[in-house]
XYZ file of C-alpha atoms in Angstrom:
619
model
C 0.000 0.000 0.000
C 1.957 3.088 -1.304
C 1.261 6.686 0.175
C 2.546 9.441 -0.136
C 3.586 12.350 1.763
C 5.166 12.611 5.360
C 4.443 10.587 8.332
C 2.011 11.784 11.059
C 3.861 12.900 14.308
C 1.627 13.866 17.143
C 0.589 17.119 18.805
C -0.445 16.206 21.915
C -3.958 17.050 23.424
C -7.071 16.251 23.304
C -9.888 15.058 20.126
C -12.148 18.096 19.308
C -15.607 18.046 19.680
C -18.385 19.624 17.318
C -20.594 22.168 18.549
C -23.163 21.374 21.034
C -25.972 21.021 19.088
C -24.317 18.404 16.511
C -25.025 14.689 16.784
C -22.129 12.969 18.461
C -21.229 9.315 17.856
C -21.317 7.636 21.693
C -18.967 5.498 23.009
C -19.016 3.400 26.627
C -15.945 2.530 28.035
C -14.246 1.120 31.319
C -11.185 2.368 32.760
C -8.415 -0.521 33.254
C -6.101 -1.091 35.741
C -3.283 0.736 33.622
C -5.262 3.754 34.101
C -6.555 3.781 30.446
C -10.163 3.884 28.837
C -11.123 0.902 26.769
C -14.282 0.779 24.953
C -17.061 -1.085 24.753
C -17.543 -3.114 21.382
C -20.429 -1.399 19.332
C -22.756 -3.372 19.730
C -22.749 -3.687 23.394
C -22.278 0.362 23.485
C -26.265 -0.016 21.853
C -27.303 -2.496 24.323
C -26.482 0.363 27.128
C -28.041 3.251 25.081
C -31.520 1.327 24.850
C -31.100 0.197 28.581
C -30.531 3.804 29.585
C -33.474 5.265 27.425
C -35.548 2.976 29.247
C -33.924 3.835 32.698
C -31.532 5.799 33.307
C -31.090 4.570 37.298
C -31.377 0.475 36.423
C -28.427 -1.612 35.325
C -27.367 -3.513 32.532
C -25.872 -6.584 31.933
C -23.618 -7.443 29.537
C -24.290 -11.152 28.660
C -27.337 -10.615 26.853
C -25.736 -9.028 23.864
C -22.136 -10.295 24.597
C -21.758 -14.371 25.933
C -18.230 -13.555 27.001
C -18.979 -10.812 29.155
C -21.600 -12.758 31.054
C -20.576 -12.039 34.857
C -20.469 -8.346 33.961
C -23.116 -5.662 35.128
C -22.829 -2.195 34.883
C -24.692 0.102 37.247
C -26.360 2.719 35.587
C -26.911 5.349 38.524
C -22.964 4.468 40.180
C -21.739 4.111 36.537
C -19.421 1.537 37.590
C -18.928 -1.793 35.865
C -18.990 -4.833 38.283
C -17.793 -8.588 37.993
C -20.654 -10.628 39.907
C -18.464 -13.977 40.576
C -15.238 -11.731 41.963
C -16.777 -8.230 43.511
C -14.277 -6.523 41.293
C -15.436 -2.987 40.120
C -14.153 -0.719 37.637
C -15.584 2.840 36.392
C -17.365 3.484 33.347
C -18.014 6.605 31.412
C -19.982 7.668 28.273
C -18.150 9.326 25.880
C -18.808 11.298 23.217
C -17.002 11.715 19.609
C -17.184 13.344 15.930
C -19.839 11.340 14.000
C -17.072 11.963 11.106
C -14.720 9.753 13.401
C -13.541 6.030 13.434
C -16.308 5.051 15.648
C -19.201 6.778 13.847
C -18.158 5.399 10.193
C -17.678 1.299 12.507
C -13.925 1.251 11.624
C -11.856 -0.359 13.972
C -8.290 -0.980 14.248
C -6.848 -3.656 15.640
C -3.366 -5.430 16.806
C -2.723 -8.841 17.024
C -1.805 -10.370 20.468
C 0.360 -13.326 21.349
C -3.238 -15.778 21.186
C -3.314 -14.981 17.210
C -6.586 -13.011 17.960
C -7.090 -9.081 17.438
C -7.553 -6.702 19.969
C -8.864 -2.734 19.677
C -6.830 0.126 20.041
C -7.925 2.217 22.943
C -10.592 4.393 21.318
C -8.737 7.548 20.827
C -5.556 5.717 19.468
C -7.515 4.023 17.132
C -9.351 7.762 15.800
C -5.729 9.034 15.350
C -4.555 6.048 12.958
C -7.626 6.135 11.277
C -6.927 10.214 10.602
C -3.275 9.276 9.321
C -4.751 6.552 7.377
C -7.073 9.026 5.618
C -4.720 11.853 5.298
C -2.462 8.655 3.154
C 0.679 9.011 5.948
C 2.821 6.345 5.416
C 4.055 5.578 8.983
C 2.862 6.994 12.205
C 4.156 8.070 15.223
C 2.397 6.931 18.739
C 4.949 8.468 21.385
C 3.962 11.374 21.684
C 0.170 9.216 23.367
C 2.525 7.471 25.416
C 3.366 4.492 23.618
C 6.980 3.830 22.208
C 5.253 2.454 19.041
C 5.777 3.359 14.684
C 2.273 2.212 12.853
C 3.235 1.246 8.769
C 0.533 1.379 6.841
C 2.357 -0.242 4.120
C 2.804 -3.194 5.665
C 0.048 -2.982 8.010
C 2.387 -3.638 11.248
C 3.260 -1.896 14.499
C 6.318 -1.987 15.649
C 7.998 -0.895 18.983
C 10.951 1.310 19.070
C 12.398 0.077 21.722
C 12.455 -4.031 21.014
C 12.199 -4.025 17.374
C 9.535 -6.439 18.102
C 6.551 -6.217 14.874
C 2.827 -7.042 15.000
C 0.577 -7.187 12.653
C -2.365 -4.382 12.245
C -5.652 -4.690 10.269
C -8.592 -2.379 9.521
C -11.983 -3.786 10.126
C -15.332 -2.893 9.358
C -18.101 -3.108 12.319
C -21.693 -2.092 13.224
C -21.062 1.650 13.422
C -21.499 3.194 17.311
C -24.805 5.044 18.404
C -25.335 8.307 17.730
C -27.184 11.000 20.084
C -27.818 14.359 20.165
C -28.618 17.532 22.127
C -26.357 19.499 24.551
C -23.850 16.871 26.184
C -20.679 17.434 27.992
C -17.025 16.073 26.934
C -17.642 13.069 28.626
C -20.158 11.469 31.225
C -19.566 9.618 34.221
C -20.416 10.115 38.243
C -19.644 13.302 39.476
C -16.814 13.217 42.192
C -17.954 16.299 43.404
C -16.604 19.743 43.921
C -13.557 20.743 44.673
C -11.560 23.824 45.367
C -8.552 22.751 43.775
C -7.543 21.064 40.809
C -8.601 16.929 40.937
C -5.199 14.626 40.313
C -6.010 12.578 37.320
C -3.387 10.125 37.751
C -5.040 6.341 37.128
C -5.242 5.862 41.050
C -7.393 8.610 42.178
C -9.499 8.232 39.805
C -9.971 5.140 40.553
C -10.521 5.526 43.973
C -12.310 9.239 43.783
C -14.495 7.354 41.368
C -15.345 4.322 43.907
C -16.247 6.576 46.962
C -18.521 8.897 45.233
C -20.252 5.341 43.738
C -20.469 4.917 47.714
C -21.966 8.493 48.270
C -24.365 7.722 45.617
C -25.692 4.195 46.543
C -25.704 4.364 50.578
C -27.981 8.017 49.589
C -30.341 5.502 48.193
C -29.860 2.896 50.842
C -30.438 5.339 53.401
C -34.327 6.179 51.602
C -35.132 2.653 51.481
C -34.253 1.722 55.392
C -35.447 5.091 56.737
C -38.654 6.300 54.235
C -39.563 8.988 56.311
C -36.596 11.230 55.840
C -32.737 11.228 57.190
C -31.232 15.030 57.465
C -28.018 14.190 55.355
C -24.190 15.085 56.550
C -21.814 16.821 54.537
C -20.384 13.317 54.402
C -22.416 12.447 51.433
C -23.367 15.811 50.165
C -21.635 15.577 47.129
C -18.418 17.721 49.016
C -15.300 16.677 49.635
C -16.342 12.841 50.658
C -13.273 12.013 53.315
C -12.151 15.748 54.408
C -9.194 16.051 56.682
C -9.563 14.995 60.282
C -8.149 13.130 63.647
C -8.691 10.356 65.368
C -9.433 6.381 64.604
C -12.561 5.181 63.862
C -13.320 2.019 64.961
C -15.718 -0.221 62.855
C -17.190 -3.071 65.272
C -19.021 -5.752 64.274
C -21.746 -8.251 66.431
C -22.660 -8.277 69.770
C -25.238 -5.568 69.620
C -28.384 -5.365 71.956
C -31.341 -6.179 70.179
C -32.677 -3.130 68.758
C -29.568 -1.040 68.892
C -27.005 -0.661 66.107
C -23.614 -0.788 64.961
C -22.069 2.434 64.923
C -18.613 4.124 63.400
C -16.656 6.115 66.324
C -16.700 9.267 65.573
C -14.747 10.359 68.514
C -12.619 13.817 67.653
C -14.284 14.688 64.722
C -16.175 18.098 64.433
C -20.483 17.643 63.434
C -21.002 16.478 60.056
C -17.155 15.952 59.261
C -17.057 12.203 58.538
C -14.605 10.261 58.505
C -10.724 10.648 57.469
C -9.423 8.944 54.698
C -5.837 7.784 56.730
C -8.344 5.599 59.042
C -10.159 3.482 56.748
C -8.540 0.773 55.013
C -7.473 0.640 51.064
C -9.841 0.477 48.602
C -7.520 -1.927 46.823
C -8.327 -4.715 50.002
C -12.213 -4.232 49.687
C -11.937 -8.358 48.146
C -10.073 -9.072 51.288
C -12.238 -11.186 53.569
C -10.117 -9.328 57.143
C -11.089 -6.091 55.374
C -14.445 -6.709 55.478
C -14.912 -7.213 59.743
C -15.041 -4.926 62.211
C -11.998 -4.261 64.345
C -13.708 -4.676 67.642
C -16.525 -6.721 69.413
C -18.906 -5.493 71.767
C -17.749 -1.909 71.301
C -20.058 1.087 70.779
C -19.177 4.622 69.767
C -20.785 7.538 68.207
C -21.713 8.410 64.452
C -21.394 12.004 63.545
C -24.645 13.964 63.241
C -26.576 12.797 60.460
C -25.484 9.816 59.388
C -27.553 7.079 60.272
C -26.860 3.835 62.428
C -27.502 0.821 59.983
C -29.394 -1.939 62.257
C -27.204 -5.270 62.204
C -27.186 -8.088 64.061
C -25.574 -11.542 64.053
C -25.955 -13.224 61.152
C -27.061 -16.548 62.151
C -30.049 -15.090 64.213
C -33.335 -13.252 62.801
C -33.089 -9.509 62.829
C -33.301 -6.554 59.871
C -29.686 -7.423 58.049
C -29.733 -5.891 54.491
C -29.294 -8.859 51.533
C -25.903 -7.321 50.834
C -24.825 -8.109 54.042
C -25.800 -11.687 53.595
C -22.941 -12.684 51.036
C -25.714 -12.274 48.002
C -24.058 -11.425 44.510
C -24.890 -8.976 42.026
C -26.101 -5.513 42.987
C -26.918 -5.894 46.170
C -23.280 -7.600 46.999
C -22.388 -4.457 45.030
C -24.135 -2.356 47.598
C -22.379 -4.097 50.643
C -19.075 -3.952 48.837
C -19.192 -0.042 48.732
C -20.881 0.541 51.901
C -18.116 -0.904 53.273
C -15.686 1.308 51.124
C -17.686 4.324 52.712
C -16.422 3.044 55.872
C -20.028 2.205 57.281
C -19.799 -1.339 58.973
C -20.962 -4.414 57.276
C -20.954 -7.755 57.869
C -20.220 -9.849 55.100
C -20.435 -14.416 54.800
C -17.770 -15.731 53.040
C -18.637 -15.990 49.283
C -19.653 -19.653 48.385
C -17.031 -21.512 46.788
C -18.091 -22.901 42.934
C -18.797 -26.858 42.958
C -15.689 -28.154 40.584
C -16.436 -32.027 40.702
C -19.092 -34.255 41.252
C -18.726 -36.793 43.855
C -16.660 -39.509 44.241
C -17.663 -42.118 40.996
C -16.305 -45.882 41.556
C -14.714 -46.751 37.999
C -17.265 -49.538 37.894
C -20.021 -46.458 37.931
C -18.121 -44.800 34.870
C -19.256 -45.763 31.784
C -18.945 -45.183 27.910
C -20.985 -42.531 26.657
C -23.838 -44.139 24.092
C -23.432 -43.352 20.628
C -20.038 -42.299 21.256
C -16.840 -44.665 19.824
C -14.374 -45.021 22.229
C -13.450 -43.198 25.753
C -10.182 -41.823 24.648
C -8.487 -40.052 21.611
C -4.637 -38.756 21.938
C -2.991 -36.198 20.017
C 0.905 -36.445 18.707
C 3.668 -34.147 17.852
C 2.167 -32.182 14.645
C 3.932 -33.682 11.523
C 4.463 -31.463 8.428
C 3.115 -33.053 5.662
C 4.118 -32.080 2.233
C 1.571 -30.028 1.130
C 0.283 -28.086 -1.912
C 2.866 -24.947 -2.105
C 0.867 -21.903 -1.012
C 0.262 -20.129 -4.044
C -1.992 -23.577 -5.086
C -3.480 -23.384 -1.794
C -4.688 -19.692 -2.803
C -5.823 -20.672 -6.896
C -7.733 -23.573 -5.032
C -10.525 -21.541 -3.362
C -10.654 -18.096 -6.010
C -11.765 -17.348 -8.914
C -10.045 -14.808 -10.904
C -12.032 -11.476 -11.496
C -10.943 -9.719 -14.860
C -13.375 -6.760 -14.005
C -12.998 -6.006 -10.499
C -14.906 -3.248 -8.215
C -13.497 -0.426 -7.604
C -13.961 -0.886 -3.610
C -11.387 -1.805 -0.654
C -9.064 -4.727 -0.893
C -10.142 -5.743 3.061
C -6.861 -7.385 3.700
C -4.184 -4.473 2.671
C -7.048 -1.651 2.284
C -6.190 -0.157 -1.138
C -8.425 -0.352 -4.308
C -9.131 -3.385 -6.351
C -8.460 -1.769 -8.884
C -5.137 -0.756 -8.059
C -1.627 -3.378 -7.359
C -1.827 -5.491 -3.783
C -0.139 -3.620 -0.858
C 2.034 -6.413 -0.673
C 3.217 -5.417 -3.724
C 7.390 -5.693 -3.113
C 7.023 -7.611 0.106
C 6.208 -11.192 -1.568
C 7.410 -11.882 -4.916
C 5.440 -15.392 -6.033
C 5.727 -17.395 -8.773
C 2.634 -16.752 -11.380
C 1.156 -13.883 -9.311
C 0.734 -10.356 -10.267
C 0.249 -8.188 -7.775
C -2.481 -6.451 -9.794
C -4.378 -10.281 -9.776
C -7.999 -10.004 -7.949
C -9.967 -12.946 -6.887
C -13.493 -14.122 -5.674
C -13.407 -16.729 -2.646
C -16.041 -19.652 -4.214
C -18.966 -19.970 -1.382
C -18.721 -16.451 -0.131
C -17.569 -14.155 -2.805
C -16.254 -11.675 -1.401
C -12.902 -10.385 -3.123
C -9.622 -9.641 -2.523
C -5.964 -9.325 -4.178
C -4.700 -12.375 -4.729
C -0.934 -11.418 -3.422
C -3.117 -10.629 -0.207
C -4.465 -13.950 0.384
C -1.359 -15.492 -0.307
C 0.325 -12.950 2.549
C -2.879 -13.947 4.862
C -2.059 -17.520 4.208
C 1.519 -17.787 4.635
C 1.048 -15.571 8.125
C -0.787 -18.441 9.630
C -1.381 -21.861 10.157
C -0.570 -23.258 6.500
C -2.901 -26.112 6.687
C -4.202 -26.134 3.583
C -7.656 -23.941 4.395
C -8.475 -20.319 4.171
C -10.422 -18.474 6.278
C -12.257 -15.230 4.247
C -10.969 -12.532 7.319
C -14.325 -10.492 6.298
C -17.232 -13.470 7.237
C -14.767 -16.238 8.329
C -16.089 -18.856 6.386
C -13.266 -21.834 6.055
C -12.802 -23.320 3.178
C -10.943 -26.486 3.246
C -10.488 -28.392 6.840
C -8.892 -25.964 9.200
C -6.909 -27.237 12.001
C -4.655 -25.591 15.129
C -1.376 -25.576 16.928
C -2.671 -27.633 20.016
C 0.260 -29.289 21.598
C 0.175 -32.970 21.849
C -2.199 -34.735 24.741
C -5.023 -36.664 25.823
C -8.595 -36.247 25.573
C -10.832 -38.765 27.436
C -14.973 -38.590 27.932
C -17.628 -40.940 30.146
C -20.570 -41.376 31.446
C -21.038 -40.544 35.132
C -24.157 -41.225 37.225
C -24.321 -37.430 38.637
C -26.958 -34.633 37.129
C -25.861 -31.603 36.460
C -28.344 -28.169 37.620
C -30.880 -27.732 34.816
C -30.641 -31.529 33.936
C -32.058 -33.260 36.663
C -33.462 -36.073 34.231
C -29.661 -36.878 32.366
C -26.478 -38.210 33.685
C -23.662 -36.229 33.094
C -21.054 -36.797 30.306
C -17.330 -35.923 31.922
C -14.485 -34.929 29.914
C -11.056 -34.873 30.764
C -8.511 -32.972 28.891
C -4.402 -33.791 29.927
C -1.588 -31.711 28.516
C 1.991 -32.241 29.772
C 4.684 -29.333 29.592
C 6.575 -29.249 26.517
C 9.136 -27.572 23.644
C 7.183 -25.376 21.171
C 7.154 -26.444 17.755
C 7.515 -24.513 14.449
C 4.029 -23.429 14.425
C 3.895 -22.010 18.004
C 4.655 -18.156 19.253
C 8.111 -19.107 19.912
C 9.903 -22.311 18.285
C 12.266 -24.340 20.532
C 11.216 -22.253 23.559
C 9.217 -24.196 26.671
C 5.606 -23.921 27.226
C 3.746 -24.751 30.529
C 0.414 -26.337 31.267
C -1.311 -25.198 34.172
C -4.222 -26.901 35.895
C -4.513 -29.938 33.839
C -5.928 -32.299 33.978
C -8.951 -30.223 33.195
C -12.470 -31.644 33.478
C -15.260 -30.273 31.558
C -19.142 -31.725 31.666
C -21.872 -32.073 29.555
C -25.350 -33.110 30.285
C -25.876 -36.826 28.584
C -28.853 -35.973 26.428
C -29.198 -36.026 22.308
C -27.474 -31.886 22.045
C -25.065 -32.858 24.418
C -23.684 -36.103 23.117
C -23.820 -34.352 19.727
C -21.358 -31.479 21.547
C -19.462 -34.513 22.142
C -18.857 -35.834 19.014
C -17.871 -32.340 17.532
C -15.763 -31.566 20.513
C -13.755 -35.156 19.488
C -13.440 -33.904 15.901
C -11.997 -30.225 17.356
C -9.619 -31.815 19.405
C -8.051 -34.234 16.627
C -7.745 -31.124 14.526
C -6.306 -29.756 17.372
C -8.552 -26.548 18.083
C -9.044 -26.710 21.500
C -6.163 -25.302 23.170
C -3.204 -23.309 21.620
C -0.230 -21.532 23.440
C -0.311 -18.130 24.000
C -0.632 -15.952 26.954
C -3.267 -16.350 29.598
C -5.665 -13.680 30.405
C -6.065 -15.004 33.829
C -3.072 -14.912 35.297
C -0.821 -13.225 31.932
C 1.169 -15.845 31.580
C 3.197 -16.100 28.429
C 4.261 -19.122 26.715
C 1.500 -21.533 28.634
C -1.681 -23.902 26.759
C -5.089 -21.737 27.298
C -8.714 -22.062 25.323
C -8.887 -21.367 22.289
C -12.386 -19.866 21.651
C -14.388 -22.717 22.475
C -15.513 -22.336 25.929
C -16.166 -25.428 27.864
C -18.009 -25.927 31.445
C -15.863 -26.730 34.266
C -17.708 -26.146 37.319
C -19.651 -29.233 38.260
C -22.488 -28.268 40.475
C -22.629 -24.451 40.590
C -22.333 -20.989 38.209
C -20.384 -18.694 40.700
C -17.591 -18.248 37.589
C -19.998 -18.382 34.909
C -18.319 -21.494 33.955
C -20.918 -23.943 34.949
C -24.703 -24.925 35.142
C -27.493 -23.953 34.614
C -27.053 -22.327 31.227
C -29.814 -22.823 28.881
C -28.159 -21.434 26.364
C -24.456 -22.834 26.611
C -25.194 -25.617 24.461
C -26.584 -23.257 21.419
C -23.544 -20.832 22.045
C -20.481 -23.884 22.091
C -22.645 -25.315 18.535
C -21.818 -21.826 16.974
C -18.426 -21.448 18.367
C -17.038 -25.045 16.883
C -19.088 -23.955 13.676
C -16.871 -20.941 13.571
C -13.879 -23.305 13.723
C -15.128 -24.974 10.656
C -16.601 -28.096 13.141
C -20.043 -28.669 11.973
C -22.999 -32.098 11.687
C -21.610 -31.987 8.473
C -18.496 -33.204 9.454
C -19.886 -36.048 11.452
C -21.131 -37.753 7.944
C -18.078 -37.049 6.110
């Protein structure tokens, strides 16, 4: 892809905004431990808009337009995001950008991570490439945004300055974000309140300015529902300063209260209405911390200051007026305890339940063969290369040549049909012109032919294609699984939601290993953490047939591949590879278990994207 003119070096600052009474493109994003805003994929950024037409106080969650962000909820009134299986919050804001933007034409850019798979640019990275894309830059410069990284459009990679180290870019089309209009600010999310100074803006007060006034927000509404008649409000949570300056130790107690009298926080050297200081109460980042979560005393009593109302507690395993979030209940109302207790007003949380992994003990003569099903194991070797067709007849195997072609985007390498392949210069293949345009057979769609054969030899070079803009596969795709073991029986357990059907157990066994030449990093080691992994299935008609395609993914080994974990970000180590599997036996606290209605449906389309389908069971 030749361009002229300079490349793009960055002023800093920020993107400009249109009038006030221009339509704006919206955009929801979540703020990251790394202190930086990462958006919401489009379509979920439309799921929120409708949710917030329809109230603008209620939450929304996540999984119904998104499967893989299932344990997520965001809370419309606190706009914070929050993980319902590990209490973790994070804050969320609606932005607002130029309709004539990347977001409000659906273009998204992309860079490929160490799992082969494509993840966004931060929003307003990915408006700035797009601007040097149109403006026909050839390189660009990201430093001056913070990130030691040149962008070449020519060869669609980013590389970093400092390692040398390239990845591959690409330009994609998607549903384009929601647009709104009237007189908006910048950007939306909770007020932290006034201040007479300038607010720090460094990743960890906002993070933890953001959390409290959450706190002011929902124990406001707390207090309404526990007191109805009325509660004259402190300057704690006026929507001031929410932990001014002050002395003394509070001291949070927990149990042994009379019946009918309450917990309260000591408010012991503090002047009327001051609340409590910040230096007493315990990090935000320990609010997951079960210690964190107690009071400090027993049998203690103190004062509250003026206006802030005693919350009525007692012990947990008697009958009294304790608030569901202080009963270890998930979802908002754990959400509520979780920043009450951030607000520094005592709560008494249970210990969360722990998920159900395995079933209980099975006898081997109680294990059984799964009907319809050949075999109980199938093992996996060292991947031999085969010789193959070369990859230019891999390529003239699925196309058609196009003598006439449109004069629209080459997806792959973004210049015209019409004009010579990007790639032009970079690959030099026997019996392929770079000016050569093609038409995939079952899809159509069409792309340069030197581009296909640069998609190709950039992946797995099995044999198949995958069209990058609708991902159908043609030819019989397979992975970079490492060798192992996959075995599957019948066990005489029900899972929840299948009382009627035994339960179909899988168990999946990779041993640590030396990467081969089709992994990240060839002749380096890879780890396997927890295997043996077992995964279940109910034992009914869609679940043996999940079975049968599950055996076919693994012998194309498409089940696992090495990358880097996004649990624990790990390099080098086996994880999923986009088909998700159940592992939790008799629970759903990780949204990895029963009952899902649905999970069957979803795993069905994910193999199908893999090129697994009932098709392949006749072949």
């Amino acid at each position: 892809m030749a361009r002229q003119g300079s490349g793009a070096m960055l002023a800093s600052g920020g993107l400009g905004f249109p009038p006030q009474n221009l339509a704006r493109v919206v955009v929801w994003e979540w703020l990251n431990e790394h202190g930086r805003w990462r958006p919401y994929s489009a379509a979920v950024c439309h799921h929120i808009e409708n949710v917030l037409k329809e109230d603008a106080r209620g939450s929304v969650v996540l999984g119904q337009v998104d499967v893989q962000l299932a344990p997520y909820v965001i809370d419309l009134q606190s706009m914070h995001q929050f993980r319902q299986d590990t209490g973790t919050m994070r804050p969320v804001r609606r932005n607002f950008y130029d309709p004539s933007s990347a977001p409000g034409k659906g273009i998204v850019w992309e860079w490929e991570n160490d799992n082969n798979s494509w993840t966004p640019y931060d929003m307003d990275i990915c408006i700035t490439i797009q601007n040097a894309y149109e403006k026909q830059h050839p390189w660009l410069d990201l430093s001056s945004l913070g990130f030691c990284y040149l962008i070449y459009f020519s060869s669609m990679s980013q590389m970093n300055r400092q390692t040398q180290r390239k990845r591959r870019l690409r330009r994609r089309m998607d549903l384009a974000y929601p647009l709104t209009m009237g007189s908006i600010p910048k950007s939306q999310s909770w007020p932290v309140g006034s201040s007479t100074g300038t607010p720090c803006s460094c990743p960890q007060c906002l993070l933890v300015n953001s959390t409290r006034a959450a706190s002011n927000a929902i124990l406001a509404s707390q207090r309404r529902k526990l007191y109805p008649g009325g509660v004259r409000q402190s300057s704690t949570f006026a929507g001031g300063a929410l932990w001014p300056a002050g002395t003394g130790t509070p001291a949070v107690v927990a149990g042994g209260a009379a019946k009918g009298e309450g917990l309260r926080v000591a408010g012991a050297g503090f002047a009327p209405g001051q609340g409590v200081p910040s230096a007493a109460l315990p990090g935000l980042n320990n609010l997951n911390r079960p210690g964190t979560q107690r009071g400090a005393g027993l049998g203690a009593r103190a004062t509250v200051p003026p206006g802030v109302p005693a919350l009525p507690v007692k012990n947990l395993n008697g009958t009294g007026p304790v608030h569901p979030a202080l009963a270890g209940e998930r979802g908002p109302a754990r959400m509520t305890g979780i920043l009450m207790c951030a607000a520094g007003l005592p709560v008494c949380l249970t210990r969360a339940p722990k998920p159900i992994l395995h079933p209980p003990p099975v006898s081997k003569s109680d294990i059984k063969p799964v009907p319809g099903v050949n075999g109980i194991c199938r093992k996996t070797k060292k991947k031999q290369l085969k010789k193959s067709k070369t990859p230019e007849d891999v390529v003239r195997r699925y196309i058609q040549k196009v003598k006439n072609p449109p004069d629209e985007d080459c997806t792959i390498c973004m210049e015209r049909l019409v004009t010579s392949s990007g790639y032009e210069g970079v690959l030099s293949p026997r019996g392929i012109k770079p000016e050569l345009v093609g038409k995939l057979g079952k899809c159509g769609h069409m792309y340069h032919l030197l581009c296909l054969l640069a998609m190709y030899n950039n992946g797995n070079k099995d044999g198949s294609l995958q069209c990058p803009t609708c991902k159908a596969i043609y030819g019989e795709k397979t992975g970079t699984q490492p060798p192992g073991k996959m075995e599957f029986h019948l066990i005489p357990h029900s899972l929840p939601g299948y009382t009627d059907s035994k339960t179909i157990r899988i168990v999946y066994d990779i041993p640590t290993g030396i990467q081969g030449p089709e992994h990240p990093n060839p002749g380096k080691k890879f780890t396997a953490r927890g295997f043996p992994r077992h995964c279940y299935l109910p034992d009914n008609e869609k679940g043996r047939k999940v079975l049968k395609l599950l055996i076919v993914a693994w012998d194309r080994r498409l089940i696992f591949t090495i990358g880097t974990s996004n649990t624990t970000g790990e390099s080098d180590t086996v994880v999923w590879n986009e088909i998700h599997h159940k592992t939790e036996f008799g629970s759903n606290l990780t949204g990895h278990g029963y009952p899902d209605p649905n999970y069957l449906d979803n795993v069905l389309a994910e193999l199908l994207a893999q090129g697994v389908s009932e098709a392949t069971l006749k072949d």
